[in-house]
Every structure is written in C-alpha cells, then in structure tokens.
CSV table of N, CA and C in Angstrom, one decimal:
chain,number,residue,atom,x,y,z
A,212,UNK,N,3.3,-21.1,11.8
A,212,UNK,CA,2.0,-20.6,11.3
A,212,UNK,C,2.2,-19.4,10.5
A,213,UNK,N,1.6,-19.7,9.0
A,213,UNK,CA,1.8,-18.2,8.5
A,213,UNK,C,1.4,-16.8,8.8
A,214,UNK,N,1.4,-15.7,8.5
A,214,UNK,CA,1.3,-14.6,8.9
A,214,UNK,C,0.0,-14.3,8.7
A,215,UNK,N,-0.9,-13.9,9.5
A,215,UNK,CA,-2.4,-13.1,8.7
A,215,UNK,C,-2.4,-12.4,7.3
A,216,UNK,N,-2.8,-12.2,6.9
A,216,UNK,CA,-2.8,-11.3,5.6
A,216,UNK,C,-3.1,-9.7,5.7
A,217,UNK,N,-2.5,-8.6,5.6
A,217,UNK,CA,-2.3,-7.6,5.5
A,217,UNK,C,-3.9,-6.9,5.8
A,218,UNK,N,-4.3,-5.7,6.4
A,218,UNK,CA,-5.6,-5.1,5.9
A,218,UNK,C,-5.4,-3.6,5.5
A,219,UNK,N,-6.1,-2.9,5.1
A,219,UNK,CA,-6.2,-2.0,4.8
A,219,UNK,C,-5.4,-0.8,5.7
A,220,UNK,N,-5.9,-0.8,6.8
A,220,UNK,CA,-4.8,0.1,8.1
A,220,UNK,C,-3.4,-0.1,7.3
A,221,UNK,N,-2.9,-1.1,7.0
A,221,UNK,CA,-1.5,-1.4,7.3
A,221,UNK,C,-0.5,-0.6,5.9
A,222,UNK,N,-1.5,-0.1,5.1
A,222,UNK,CA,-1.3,1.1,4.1
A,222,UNK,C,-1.8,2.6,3.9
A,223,UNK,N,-1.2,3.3,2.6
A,223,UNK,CA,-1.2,4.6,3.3
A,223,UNK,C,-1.8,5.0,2.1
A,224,UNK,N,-1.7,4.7,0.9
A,224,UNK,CA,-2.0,5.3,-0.2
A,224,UNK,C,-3.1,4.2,-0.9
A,225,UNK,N,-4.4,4.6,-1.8
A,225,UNK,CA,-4.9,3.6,-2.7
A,225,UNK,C,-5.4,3.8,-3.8
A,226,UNK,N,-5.2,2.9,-5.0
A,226,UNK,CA,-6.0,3.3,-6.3
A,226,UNK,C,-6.4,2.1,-6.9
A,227,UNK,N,-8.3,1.8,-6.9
A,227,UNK,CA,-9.2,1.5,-7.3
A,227,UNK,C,-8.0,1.3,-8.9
A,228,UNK,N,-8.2,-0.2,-9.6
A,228,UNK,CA,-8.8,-0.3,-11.0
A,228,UNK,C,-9.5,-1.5,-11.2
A,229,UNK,N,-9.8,-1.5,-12.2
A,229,UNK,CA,-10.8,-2.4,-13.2
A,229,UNK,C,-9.6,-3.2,-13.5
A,230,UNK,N,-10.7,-4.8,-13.0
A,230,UNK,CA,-10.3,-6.0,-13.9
A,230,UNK,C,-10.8,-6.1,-15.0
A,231,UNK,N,-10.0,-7.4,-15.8
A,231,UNK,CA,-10.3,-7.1,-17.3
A,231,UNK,C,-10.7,-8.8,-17.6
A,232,UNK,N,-11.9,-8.8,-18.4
A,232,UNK,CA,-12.1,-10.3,-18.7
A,232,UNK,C,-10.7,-11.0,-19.1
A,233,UNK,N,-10.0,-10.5,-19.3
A,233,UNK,CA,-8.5,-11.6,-19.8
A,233,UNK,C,-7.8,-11.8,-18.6
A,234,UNK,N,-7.8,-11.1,-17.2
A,234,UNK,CA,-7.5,-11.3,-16.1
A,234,UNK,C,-7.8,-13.2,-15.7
A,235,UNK,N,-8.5,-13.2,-16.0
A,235,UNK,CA,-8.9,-14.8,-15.4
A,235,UNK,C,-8.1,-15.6,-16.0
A,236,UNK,N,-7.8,-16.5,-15.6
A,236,UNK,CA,-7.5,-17.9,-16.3
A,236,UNK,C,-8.4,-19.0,-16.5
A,237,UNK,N,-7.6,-20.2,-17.0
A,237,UNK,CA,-9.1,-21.6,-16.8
A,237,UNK,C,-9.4,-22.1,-15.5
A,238,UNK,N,-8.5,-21.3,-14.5
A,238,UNK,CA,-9.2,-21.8,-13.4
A,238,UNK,C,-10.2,-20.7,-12.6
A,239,UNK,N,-10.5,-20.0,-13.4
A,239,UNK,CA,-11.8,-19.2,-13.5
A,239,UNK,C,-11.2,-17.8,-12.0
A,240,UNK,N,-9.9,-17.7,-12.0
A,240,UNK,CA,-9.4,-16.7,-11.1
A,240,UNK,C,-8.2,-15.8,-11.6
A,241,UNK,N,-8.0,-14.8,-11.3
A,241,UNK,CA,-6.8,-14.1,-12.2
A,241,UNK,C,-5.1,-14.6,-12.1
A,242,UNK,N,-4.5,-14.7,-12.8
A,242,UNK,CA,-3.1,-15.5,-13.1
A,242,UNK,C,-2.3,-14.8,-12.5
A,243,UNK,N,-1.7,-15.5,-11.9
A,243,UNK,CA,-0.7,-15.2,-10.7
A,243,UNK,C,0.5,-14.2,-11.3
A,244,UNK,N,0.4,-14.4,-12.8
A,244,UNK,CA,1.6,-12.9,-13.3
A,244,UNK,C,0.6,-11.8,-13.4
A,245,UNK,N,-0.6,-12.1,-13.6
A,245,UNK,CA,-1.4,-10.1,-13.5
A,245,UNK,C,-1.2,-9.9,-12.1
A,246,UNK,N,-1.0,-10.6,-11.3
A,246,UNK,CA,-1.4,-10.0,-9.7
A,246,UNK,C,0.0,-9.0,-10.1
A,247,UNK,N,1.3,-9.6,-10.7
A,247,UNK,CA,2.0,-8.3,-10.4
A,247,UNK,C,2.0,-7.1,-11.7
A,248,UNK,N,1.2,-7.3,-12.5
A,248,UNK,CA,0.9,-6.3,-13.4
A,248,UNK,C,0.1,-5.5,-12.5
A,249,UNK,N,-0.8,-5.5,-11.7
A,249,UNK,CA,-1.5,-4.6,-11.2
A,249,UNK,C,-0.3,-4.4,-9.8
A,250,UNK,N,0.3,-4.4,-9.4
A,250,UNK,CA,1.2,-4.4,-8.5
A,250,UNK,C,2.4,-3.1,-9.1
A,251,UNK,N,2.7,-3.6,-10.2
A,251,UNK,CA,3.5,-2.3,-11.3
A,251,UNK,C,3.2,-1.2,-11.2
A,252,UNK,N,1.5,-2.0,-11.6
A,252,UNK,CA,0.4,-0.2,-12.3
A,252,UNK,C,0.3,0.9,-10.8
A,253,UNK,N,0.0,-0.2,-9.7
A,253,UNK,CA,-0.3,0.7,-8.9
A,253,UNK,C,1.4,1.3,-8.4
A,254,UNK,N,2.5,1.1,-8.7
A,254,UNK,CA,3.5,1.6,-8.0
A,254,UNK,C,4.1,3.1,-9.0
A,255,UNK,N,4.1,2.2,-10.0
A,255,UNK,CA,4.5,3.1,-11.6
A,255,UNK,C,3.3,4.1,-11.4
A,256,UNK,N,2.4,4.2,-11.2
A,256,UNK,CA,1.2,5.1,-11.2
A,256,UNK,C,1.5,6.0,-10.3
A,257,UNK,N,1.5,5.6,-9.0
A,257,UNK,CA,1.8,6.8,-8.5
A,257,UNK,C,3.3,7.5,-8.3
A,258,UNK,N,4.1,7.4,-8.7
A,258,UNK,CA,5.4,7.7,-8.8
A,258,UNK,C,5.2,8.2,-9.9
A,259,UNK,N,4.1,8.6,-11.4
A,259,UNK,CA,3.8,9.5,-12.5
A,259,UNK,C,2.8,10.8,-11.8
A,260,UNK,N,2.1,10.4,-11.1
A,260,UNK,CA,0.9,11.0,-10.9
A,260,UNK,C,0.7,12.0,-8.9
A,261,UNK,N,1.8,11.0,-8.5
A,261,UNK,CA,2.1,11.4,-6.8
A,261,UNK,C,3.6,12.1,-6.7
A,262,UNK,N,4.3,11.1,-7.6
A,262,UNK,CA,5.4,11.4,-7.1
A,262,UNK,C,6.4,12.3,-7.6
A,263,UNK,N,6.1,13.3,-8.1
A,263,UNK,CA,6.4,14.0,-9.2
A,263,UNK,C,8.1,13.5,-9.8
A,264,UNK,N,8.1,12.1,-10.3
A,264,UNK,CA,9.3,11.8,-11.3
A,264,UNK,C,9.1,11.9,-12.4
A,265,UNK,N,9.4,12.2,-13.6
A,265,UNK,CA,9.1,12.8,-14.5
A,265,UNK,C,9.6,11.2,-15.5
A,266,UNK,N,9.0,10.5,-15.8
A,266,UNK,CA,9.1,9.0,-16.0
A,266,UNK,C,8.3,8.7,-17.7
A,267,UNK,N,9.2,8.4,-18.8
A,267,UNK,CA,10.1,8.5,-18.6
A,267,UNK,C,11.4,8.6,-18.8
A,268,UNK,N,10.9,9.8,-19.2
A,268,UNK,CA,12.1,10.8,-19.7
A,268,UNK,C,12.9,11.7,-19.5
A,269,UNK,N,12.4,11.6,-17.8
A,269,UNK,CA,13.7,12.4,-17.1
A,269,UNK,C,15.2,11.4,-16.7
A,270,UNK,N,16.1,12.4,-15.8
A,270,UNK,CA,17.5,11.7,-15.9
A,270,UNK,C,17.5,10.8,-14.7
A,271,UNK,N,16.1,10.3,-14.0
A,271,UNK,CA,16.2,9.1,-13.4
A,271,UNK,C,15.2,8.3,-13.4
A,272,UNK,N,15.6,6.7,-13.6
A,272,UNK,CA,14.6,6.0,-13.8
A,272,UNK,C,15.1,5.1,-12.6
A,273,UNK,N,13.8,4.0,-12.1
A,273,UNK,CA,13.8,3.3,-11.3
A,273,UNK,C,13.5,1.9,-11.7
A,274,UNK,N,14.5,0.9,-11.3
A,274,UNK,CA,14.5,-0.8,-12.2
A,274,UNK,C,14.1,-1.2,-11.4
A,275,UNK,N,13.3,-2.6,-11.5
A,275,UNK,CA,13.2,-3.0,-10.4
A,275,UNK,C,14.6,-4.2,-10.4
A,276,UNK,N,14.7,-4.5,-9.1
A,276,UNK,CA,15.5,-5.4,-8.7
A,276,UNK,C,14.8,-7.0,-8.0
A,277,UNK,N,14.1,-6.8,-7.5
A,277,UNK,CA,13.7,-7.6,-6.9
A,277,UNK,C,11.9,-7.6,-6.3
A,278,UNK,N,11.2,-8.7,-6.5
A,278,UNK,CA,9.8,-8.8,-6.2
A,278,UNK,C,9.2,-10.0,-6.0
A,279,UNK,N,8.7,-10.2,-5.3
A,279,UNK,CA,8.1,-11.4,-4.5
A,279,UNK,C,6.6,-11.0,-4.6
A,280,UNK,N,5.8,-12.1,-4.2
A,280,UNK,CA,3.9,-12.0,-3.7
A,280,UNK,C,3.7,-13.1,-2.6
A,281,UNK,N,3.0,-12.7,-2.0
A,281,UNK,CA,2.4,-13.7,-1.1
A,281,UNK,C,0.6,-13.7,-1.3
A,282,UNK,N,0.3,-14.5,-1.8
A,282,UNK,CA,-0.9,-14.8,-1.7
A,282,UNK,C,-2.0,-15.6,-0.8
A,283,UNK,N,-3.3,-14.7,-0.5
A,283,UNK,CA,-4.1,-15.3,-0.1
A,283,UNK,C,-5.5,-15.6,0.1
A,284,UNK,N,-6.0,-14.9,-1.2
A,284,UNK,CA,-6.9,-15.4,-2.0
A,284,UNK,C,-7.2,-15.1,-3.3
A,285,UNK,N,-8.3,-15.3,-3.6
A,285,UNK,CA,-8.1,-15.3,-5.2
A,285,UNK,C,-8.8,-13.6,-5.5
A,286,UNK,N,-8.6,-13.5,-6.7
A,286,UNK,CA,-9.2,-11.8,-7.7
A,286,UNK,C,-9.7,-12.4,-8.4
A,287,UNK,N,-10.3,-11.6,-9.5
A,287,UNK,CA,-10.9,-11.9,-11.0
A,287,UNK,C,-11.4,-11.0,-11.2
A,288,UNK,N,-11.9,-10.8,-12.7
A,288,UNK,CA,-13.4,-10.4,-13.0
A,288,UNK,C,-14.5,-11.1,-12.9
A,289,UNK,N,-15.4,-9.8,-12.6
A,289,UNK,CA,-15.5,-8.3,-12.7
A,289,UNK,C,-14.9,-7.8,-11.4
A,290,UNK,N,-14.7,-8.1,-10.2
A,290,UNK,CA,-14.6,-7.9,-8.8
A,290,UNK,C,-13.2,-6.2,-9.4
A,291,UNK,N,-13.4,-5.4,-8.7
A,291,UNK,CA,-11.9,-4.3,-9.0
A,291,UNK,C,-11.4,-4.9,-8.0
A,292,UNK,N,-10.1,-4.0,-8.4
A,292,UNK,CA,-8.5,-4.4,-7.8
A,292,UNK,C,-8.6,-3.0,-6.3
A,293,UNK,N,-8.6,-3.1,-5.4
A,293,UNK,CA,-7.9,-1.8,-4.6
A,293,UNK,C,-6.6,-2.3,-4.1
A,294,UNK,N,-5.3,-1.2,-4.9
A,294,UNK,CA,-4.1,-1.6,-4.4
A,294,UNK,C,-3.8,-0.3,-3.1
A,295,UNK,N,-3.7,-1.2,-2.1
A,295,UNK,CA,-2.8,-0.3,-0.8
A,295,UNK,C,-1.4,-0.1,-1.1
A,296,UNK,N,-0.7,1.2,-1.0
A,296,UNK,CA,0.6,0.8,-1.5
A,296,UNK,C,1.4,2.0,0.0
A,297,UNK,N,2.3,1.5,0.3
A,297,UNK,CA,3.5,1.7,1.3
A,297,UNK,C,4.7,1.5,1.2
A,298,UNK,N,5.4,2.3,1.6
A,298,UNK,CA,7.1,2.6,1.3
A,298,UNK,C,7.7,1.3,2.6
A,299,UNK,N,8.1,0.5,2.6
A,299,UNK,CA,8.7,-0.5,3.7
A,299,UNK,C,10.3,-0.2,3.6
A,300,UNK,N,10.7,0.5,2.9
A,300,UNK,CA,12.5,1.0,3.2
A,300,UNK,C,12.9,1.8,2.4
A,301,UNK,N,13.2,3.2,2.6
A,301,UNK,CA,14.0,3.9,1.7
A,301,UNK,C,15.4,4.5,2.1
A,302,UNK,N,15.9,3.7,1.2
A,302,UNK,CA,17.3,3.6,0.9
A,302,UNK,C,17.9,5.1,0.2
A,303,UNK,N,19.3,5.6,-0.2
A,303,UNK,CA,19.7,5.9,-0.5
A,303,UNK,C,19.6,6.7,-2.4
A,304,UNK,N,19.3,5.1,-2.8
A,304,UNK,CA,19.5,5.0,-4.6
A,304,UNK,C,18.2,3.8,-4.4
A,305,UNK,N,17.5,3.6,-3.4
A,305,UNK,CA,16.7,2.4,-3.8
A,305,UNK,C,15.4,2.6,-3.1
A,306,UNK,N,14.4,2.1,-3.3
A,306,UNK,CA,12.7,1.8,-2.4
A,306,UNK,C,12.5,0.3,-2.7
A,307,UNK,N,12.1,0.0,-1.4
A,307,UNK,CA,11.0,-1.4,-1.4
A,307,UNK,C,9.7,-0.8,-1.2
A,308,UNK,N,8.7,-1.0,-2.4
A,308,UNK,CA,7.3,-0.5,-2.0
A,308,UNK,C,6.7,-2.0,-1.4
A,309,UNK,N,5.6,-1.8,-0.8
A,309,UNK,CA,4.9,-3.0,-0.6
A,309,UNK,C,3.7,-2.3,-0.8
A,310,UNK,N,3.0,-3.3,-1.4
A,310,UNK,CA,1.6,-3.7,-2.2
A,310,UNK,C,0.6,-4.3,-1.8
A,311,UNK,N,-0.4,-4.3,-1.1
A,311,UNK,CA,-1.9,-5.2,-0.6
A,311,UNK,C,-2.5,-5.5,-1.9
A,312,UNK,N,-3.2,-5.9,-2.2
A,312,UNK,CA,-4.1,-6.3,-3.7
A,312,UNK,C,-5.3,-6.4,-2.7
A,313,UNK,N,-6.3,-6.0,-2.9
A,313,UNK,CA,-7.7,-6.3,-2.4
A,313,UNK,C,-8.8,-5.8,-3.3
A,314,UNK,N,-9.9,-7.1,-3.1
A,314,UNK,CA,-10.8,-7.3,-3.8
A,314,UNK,C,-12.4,-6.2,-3.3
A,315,UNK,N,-12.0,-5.5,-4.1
A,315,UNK,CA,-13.0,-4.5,-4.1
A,315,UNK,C,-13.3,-3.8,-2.7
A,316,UNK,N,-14.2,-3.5,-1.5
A,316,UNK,CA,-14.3,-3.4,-0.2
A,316,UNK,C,-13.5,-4.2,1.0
A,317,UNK,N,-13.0,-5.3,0.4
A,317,UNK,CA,-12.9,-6.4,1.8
A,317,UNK,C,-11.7,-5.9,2.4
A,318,UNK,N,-11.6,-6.4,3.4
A,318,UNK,CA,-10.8,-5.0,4.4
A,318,UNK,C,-9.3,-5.9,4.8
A,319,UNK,N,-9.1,-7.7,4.0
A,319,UNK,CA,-8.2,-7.8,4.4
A,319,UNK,C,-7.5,-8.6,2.5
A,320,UNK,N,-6.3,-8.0,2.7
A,320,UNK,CA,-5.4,-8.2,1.3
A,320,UNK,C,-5.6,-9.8,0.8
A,321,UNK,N,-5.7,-9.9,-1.0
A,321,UNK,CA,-5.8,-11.0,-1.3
A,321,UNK,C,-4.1,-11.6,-1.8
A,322,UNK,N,-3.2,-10.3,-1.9
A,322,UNK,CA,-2.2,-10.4,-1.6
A,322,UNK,C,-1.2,-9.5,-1.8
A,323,UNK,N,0.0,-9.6,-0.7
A,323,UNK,CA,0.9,-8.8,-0.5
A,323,UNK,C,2.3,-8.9,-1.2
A,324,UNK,N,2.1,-7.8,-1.7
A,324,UNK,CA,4.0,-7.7,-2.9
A,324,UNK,C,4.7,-7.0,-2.5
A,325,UNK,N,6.4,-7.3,-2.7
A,325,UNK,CA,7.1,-6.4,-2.2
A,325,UNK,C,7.6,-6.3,-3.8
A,326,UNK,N,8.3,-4.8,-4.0
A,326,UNK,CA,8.3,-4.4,-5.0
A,326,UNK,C,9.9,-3.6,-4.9
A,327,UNK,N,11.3,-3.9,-5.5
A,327,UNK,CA,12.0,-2.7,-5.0
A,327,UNK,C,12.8,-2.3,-6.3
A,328,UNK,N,12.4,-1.1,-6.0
A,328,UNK,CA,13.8,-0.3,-7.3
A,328,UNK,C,14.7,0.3,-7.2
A,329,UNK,N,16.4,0.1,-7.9
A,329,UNK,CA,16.7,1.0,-8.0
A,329,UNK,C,17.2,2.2,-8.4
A,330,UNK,N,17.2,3.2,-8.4
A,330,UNK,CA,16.9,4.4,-9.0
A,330,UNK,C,18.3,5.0,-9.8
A,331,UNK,N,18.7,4.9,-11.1
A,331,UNK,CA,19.6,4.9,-11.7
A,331,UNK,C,19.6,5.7,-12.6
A,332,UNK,N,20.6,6.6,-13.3
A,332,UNK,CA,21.0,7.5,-14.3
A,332,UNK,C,20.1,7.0,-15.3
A,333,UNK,N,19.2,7.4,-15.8
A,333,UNK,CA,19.0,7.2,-17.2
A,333,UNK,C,19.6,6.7,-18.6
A,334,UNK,N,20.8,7.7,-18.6
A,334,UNK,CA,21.6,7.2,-19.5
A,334,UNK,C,22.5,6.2,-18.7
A,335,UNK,N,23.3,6.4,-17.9
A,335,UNK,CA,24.5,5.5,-17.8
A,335,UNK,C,24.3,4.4,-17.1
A,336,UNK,N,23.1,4.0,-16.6
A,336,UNK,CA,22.2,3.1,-16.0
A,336,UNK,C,22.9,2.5,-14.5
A,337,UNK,N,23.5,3.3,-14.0
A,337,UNK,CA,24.0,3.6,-12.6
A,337,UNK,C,23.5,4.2,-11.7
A,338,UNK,N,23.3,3.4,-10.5
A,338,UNK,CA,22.5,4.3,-9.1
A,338,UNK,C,23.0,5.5,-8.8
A,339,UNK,N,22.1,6.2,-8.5
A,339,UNK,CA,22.3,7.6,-8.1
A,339,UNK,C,21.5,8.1,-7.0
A,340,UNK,N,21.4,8.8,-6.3
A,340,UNK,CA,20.8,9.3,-4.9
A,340,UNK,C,19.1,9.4,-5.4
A,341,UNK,N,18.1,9.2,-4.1
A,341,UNK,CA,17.0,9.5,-5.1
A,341,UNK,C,16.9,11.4,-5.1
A,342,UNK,N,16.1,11.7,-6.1
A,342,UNK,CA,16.5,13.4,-6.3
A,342,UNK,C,15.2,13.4,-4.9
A,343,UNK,N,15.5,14.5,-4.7
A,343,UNK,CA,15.4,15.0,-3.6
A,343,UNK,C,13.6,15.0,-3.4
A,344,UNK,N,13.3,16.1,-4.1
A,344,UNK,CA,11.9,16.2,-4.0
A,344,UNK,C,11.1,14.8,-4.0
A,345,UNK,N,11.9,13.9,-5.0
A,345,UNK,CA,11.0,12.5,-5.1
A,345,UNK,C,10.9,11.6,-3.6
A,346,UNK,N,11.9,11.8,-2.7
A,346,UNK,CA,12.4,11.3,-1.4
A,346,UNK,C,11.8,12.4,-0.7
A,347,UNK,N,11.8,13.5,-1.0
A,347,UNK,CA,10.3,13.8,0.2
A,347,UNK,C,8.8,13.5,0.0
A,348,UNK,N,8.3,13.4,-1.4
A,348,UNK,CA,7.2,12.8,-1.6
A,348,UNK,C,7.2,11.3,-1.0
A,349,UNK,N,8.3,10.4,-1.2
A,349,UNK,CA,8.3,9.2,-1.0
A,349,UNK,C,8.1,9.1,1.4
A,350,UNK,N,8.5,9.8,1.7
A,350,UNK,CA,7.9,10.0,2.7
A,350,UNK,C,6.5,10.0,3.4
A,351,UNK,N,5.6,10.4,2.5
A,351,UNK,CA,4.6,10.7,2.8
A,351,UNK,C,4.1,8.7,2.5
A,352,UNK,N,4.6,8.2,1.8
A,352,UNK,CA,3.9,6.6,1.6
A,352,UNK,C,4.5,5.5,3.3
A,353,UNK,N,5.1,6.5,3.6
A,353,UNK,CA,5.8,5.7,5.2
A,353,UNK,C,4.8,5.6,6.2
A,354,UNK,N,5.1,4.7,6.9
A,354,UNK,CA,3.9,4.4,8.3
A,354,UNK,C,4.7,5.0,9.4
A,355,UNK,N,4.1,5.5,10.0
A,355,UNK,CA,4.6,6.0,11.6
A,355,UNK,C,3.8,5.5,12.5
C-alpha cells in the first residue's frame, strides 16, 4: 500500500507562489516538469533569501544531483502553489531537501520532491564542505 501523502506538520519552512496560466496543460492540470520548477524556486529561494549563500556568484554553488516526485494530486491555475520545504539529510558537501507542493490551504501535499545538491567550488566544480554559516542556517530546515 502506498504511503499517505505528506501534510503540512511534516515541514518546517513555506513560501506561497502564483500559478501561471501556462502551468496547465491539455489535460487542463499543471505538467508534471513545472511541479519541479516550482520545487527549484522554492529550494533556490530560500537558500538566496534564508540561507545566506551568496548564489550566484560566490565560491560555492550547489548542483543538483539527483530528484525524484511522488505525486498525488493534481495543481493548476489559478489555485497557488504552498511549497513546504525540509532538510531530510545533511551531508558533508551535500543536502537532500524535501518538498510538499500543496494547493493553496489543503493541509495534505499534492506532491512530494526530493531534491539533492552538491555543493561544489565554483570554479573548479569540485565538492567542498558546506561553508559553515550555510550549514548552520541549513539546520534550522531539520525536524526534531
């Protein structure tokens, strides 16, 4: 039996955006590659705006390596996006963020992304430790 779908408790951080009429497809629901554009925005967002990395043109950037979704129901416009977002492993040189997508109020995820990067020299595009301050901000996105 698969897993319930995620609810809001089970994250720590959130940021509201707007769907866009080109979100939809012909099956009159948003296309399964925006679900991870808004999955980006909300990770890339807060790691400009929370997480003080200076992105991105300081000497560490973060790639992603790997991302998956699990879906379990549909988005679109006009409905907004609330992304829950939570740290599920911090590594060394690396994060798995995980992502809820939820449709405006409803209290359980329409779906869940796992998101991971690793965090490499800018220039020489080699892992590097995460700098420090970013891995104590990254802290605060952990469940206890």
């Amino acid at each position: 039996m698969p897993a319930p779908p995620p609810t809001r408790a089970d994250y720590v951080h959130f940021t509201t955006m707007a769907t866009r009429w080109r979100d939809n497809d012909v099956y009159a629901h948003m296309n399964n590659a925006v679900f991870y554009e808004y999955v980006d925005t909300a990770v890339n967002g807060w790691i400009v705006t929370d997480g003080g990395l200076p992105v991105p043109e300081g000497p560490v950037v973060g790639l992603v390596v790997a991302s998956s979704c699990q879906f379990f129901a549909s988005l679109g416009f006009p409905d907004p996006v609330v992304a829950g977002l939570r740290v599920g492993h911090l590594g060394r040189s690396s994060v798995r963020y995980e992502v809820g997508l939820f449709r405006g109020s409803a209290e359980e995820a329409a779906a869940a992304a796992e998101f991971t990067h690793v965090y490499v020299d800018s220039a020489s595009r080699k892992p590097v430790p995460l700098p420090e301050r970013f891995r104590t901000r990254l802290t605060t996105l952990t469940r206890t």
